[in-house]
Coordinates of C-alpha atoms in Angstrom, one line a residue:
M1 CA 107.4 96.1 101.7
K2 CA 104.5 93.4 101.2
A3 CA 105.3 90.5 99.1
V4 CA 103.0 88.5 96.5
L5 CA 103.9 85.0 95.3
S6 CA 102.9 83.9 92.2
I7 CA 102.7 80.0 91.2
A8 CA 102.2 79.8 87.5
G9 CA 103.8 78.9 84.3
S10 CA 106.5 80.8 82.4
D11 CA 105.7 82.6 79.1
S12 CA 108.9 82.9 76.8
S13 CA 107.2 85.9 75.3
G14 CA 106.6 87.7 78.4
G15 CA 102.9 88.6 78.0
A16 CA 101.3 86.2 80.4
G17 CA 102.2 83.8 83.2
I18 CA 105.0 84.3 85.7
Q19 CA 106.3 87.3 83.4
A20 CA 103.0 89.2 83.3
D21 CA 102.9 88.5 87.3
I22 CA 106.0 90.1 88.2
K23 CA 105.3 93.0 86.0
T24 CA 102.0 93.6 87.7
I25 CA 103.2 93.2 91.3
E26 CA 106.0 95.5 90.6
A27 CA 103.6 98.1 88.9
H28 CA 101.7 97.9 92.4
R29 CA 104.9 98.6 94.3
L30 CA 105.2 95.2 96.0
F31 CA 107.8 92.5 96.0
A32 CA 107.4 89.9 93.5
E33 CA 108.3 86.2 94.3
T34 CA 107.6 83.0 92.3
A35 CA 107.2 79.4 91.9
I36 CA 107.2 78.0 88.5
T37 CA 105.0 75.0 87.5
A38 CA 105.9 75.0 84.0
L39 CA 107.8 76.3 81.2
T40 CA 106.2 77.2 77.8
A41 CA 107.4 78.0 74.4
Q42 CA 104.8 80.4 73.3
N43 CA 104.5 83.9 71.8
T44 CA 101.4 86.0 70.7
T45 CA 100.2 83.4 68.0
G46 CA 100.1 80.3 70.3
V47 CA 101.7 77.6 72.3
F48 CA 104.5 75.6 70.8
G49 CA 105.5 73.6 73.9
V50 CA 105.0 72.9 77.6
E51 CA 107.6 71.2 79.9
N52 CA 106.1 70.8 83.4
V53 CA 108.3 71.3 86.2
P54 CA 108.7 68.0 88.7
P55 CA 106.1 68.4 91.3
A56 CA 108.7 68.0 94.4
F57 CA 110.9 71.0 92.8
V58 CA 107.5 73.2 92.7
E59 CA 106.9 72.2 96.2
Q60 CA 110.4 73.2 97.2
Q61 CA 110.2 76.5 95.5
I62 CA 107.2 77.4 97.5
D63 CA 108.7 76.1 100.7
V64 CA 111.6 78.1 100.6
V65 CA 110.0 81.2 99.8
F66 CA 107.6 80.7 102.9
D67 CA 110.8 80.0 105.0
D68 CA 112.5 83.5 104.4
I69 CA 110.5 86.1 102.9
R70 CA 107.0 85.1 103.7
P71 CA 104.4 86.3 101.1
D72 CA 101.3 88.2 102.0
A73 CA 99.2 87.0 99.3
V74 CA 99.3 84.3 96.6
K75 CA 98.4 83.9 93.2
V76 CA 98.1 80.6 91.4
G77 CA 97.9 80.6 87.6
M78 CA 98.8 77.9 85.1
V79 CA 98.7 74.2 86.9
S80 CA 99.4 72.0 84.0
S81 CA 99.0 68.5 85.8
G82 CA 97.0 66.9 88.6
D83 CA 100.1 66.0 90.5
I84 CA 101.2 69.8 90.7
A85 CA 98.1 71.1 91.7
A86 CA 98.0 68.6 94.5
T87 CA 101.3 69.4 95.4
I88 CA 100.7 73.6 95.6
A89 CA 97.6 72.7 98.0
R90 CA 99.9 70.9 100.0
A91 CA 102.5 73.1 100.4
L92 CA 100.3 76.3 100.8
S93 CA 98.3 74.4 103.5
R94 CA 101.4 73.4 105.2
N95 CA 103.0 77.1 105.0
G96 CA 99.4 78.4 106.2
A97 CA 99.2 80.6 103.1
R98 CA 96.6 83.5 103.0
N99 CA 94.9 85.6 100.6
I100 CA 95.2 83.2 98.0
V101 CA 93.8 84.1 94.4
V102 CA 93.2 81.0 92.0
D103 CA 92.8 81.8 88.3
P104 CA 91.7 78.6 86.9
V105 CA 93.6 78.8 83.8
M106 CA 92.6 76.3 80.9
V107 CA 93.4 77.9 77.7
A108 CA 95.5 80.5 76.4
T109 CA 94.4 83.8 74.7
S110 CA 95.4 82.0 71.5
G111 CA 93.4 79.1 72.1
S112 CA 95.9 76.4 72.9
A113 CA 95.2 74.1 75.8
L114 CA 97.6 74.7 79.0
A115 CA 96.2 71.9 81.3
E116 CA 96.4 68.1 80.9
G117 CA 93.4 65.8 81.8
G118 CA 92.8 65.6 85.4
A119 CA 94.6 68.8 86.2
V120 CA 91.2 70.9 86.2
A121 CA 89.5 68.3 88.5
T122 CA 92.5 68.4 91.0
L123 CA 92.8 72.0 90.9
V124 CA 89.1 72.3 92.0
D125 CA 89.3 69.7 94.5
K126 CA 92.6 70.8 96.2
L127 CA 92.9 74.3 95.6
F128 CA 89.5 75.7 95.4
P129 CA 89.0 75.1 99.2
L130 CA 92.0 77.5 100.0
A131 CA 91.0 80.3 97.8
A132 CA 89.9 83.7 98.9
V133 CA 88.9 84.2 95.4
V134 CA 88.5 82.4 92.2
T135 CA 88.6 84.1 88.6
P136 CA 87.1 82.1 85.8
N137 CA 86.7 83.7 82.5
I138 CA 83.4 83.0 80.8
P139 CA 84.6 79.5 79.2
E140 CA 86.1 78.6 82.3
A141 CA 83.0 79.3 84.1
C142 CA 81.3 77.1 81.5
A143 CA 83.5 74.1 82.2
L144 CA 83.3 74.6 86.1
A145 CA 79.3 75.1 86.0
G146 CA 78.5 72.6 83.6
F147 CA 76.3 74.9 81.6
P148 CA 76.4 77.4 78.7
V149 CA 77.3 81.0 80.0
E150 CA 75.8 83.2 77.5
S151 CA 73.9 85.9 79.4
E152 CA 74.5 87.8 82.7
A153 CA 71.7 85.6 84.3
D154 CA 73.9 82.5 83.4
M155 CA 77.0 84.5 84.7
E156 CA 75.5 84.7 88.1
R157 CA 73.9 81.1 88.0
A158 CA 77.6 80.2 87.5
A159 CA 79.1 81.9 90.0
V160 CA 76.4 80.2 92.7
A161 CA 77.5 76.8 91.3
I162 CA 81.2 77.4 91.5
A163 CA 80.7 79.1 94.7
S164 CA 79.7 75.6 96.0
L165 CA 83.4 74.4 95.3
T166 CA 85.0 77.2 97.2
P167 CA 84.7 79.1 100.6
G168 CA 86.1 82.2 98.9
A169 CA 84.6 84.6 96.5
V170 CA 84.1 84.1 93.0
L171 CA 84.6 86.4 90.0
V172 CA 83.0 85.4 86.7
K173 CA 84.8 87.7 84.2
G174 CA 83.1 88.9 81.1
G175 CA 85.5 89.8 79.0
H176 CA 85.2 86.6 76.8
G177 CA 81.5 87.5 76.3
S178 CA 80.0 89.3 73.1
S179 CA 78.3 92.2 74.7
A180 CA 79.5 95.9 74.2
T181 CA 80.4 95.9 77.7
A182 CA 83.1 94.0 79.8
S183 CA 81.0 93.4 83.0
D184 CA 82.1 91.1 85.4
Y185 CA 80.1 89.5 88.2
L186 CA 81.4 89.1 92.0
L187 CA 79.9 87.1 94.2
L188 CA 81.1 87.5 97.9
P189 CA 81.5 84.4 100.5
D190 CA 78.7 86.0 102.3
G191 CA 76.4 85.2 99.4
S192 CA 76.0 88.7 98.1
G193 CA 76.6 89.7 94.5
V194 CA 77.9 92.9 92.8
W195 CA 78.2 93.5 89.1
L196 CA 81.4 95.7 88.1
R197 CA 80.5 97.6 84.9
A198 CA 83.0 98.7 82.5
A199 CA 83.1 99.8 78.7
R200 CA 84.8 97.2 76.6
V201 CA 88.1 98.8 75.5
D202 CA 88.8 98.2 71.7
N203 CA 91.8 96.6 71.7
P204 CA 92.8 93.0 70.4
N205 CA 95.9 92.5 72.2
T206 CA 94.6 90.6 75.1
H207 CA 97.3 88.2 75.6
G208 CA 97.8 87.8 79.7
T209 CA 94.5 89.6 80.8
G210 CA 93.6 87.2 83.2
C211 CA 97.1 86.8 84.7
T212 CA 97.2 90.3 85.4
L213 CA 93.7 90.7 86.8
S214 CA 94.2 87.9 89.3
S215 CA 97.8 89.2 90.3
A216 CA 96.5 92.7 90.8
I217 CA 93.7 91.4 93.1
A218 CA 96.3 89.4 95.0
C219 CA 98.2 92.8 95.3
G220 CA 95.1 94.5 96.5
L221 CA 94.7 91.5 99.3
A222 CA 98.2 91.7 100.2
K223 CA 97.7 95.6 100.8
G224 CA 95.1 94.9 103.3
L225 CA 91.9 95.8 101.0
S226 CA 88.6 94.0 101.2
I227 CA 87.8 91.5 98.4
E228 CA 85.7 93.9 96.5
D229 CA 87.7 96.8 96.9
A230 CA 90.9 94.6 95.7
V231 CA 88.7 93.5 92.8
R232 CA 87.7 96.8 91.8
A233 CA 91.2 98.4 92.0
A234 CA 92.3 95.3 89.9
K235 CA 89.9 95.8 87.1
A236 CA 90.8 99.5 86.8
Y237 CA 94.3 98.8 86.7
L238 CA 93.6 96.0 83.7
T239 CA 91.5 98.6 82.1
R240 CA 94.4 101.2 81.9
A241 CA 96.8 98.4 80.7
L242 CA 94.3 97.7 77.9
E243 CA 93.6 101.4 77.2
A244 CA 97.5 101.9 76.8
Q245 CA 97.2 100.1 73.3
L246 CA 100.6 98.5 73.6
D247 CA 101.0 96.6 70.1
L248 CA 103.5 94.1 69.8
G249 CA 103.8 90.4 68.0
R250 CA 101.8 89.1 65.1
G251 CA 98.9 87.8 67.4
S252 CA 97.3 88.8 70.2
G253 CA 99.7 90.9 71.9
P254 CA 100.5 91.6 75.4
L255 CA 99.1 94.6 77.7
D256 CA 101.2 97.8 79.1
H257 CA 101.8 96.2 82.8
G258 CA 103.6 99.8 83.3
V259 CA 100.5 102.0 83.7
E260 CA 99.6 103.2 87.3
P261 CA 98.2 100.7 89.7
G262 CA 94.6 100.5 90.8
C263 CA 95.5 100.6 94.5

């Protein structure tokens, strides 16, 4: 059985972060491993508290995983401080990690900030160079590219700008856009780009969509799929999880991770 390591924060309500990653990896019939970067007190209405894990302990979690059940892919999600970002990069480099998917989480679906000042800069400087795929949504793409992203042409330009920060592929996700579709733009390492078209699912419950998609991409890479095929399969899985119309909580609720995997 292939293994996937999620390096991310814990969501006490179970819809995002480590919990969403574990559910996604298990749905893909792979073995889930974790290194927790932060504990959060959150639910579907917001984030009420964040406690960072000491960087040295984050590093120890990663090292012992690689020393025993070596992961075939790694997903990096919530990195709440610059010190933790630098520590993760050092540990992944030292252990020769491959198939790394970086989801540059900055703000929760509820609108609450999840990263301290300086964390994003260190994430870009230290972790983007290790990534096989980087998966910003539109607000994150705006922050990383340095200009508004409002149209499909803007998404393509943002992907090119972000590609200068990583040797990997860049997936600019359109789910936060205002169009009737939820189309994503994938810029591959060879410079070719492809649009992944899909109808927007009419579902207000989107807590953990970014975590779920990035974990599913890591699953595809762990199974040996190409980057494009892994992204396509992950998008299909996320679409089914939204179409299941799970409705929990008083805010933007979680997805149904138990649907059939995309690969």
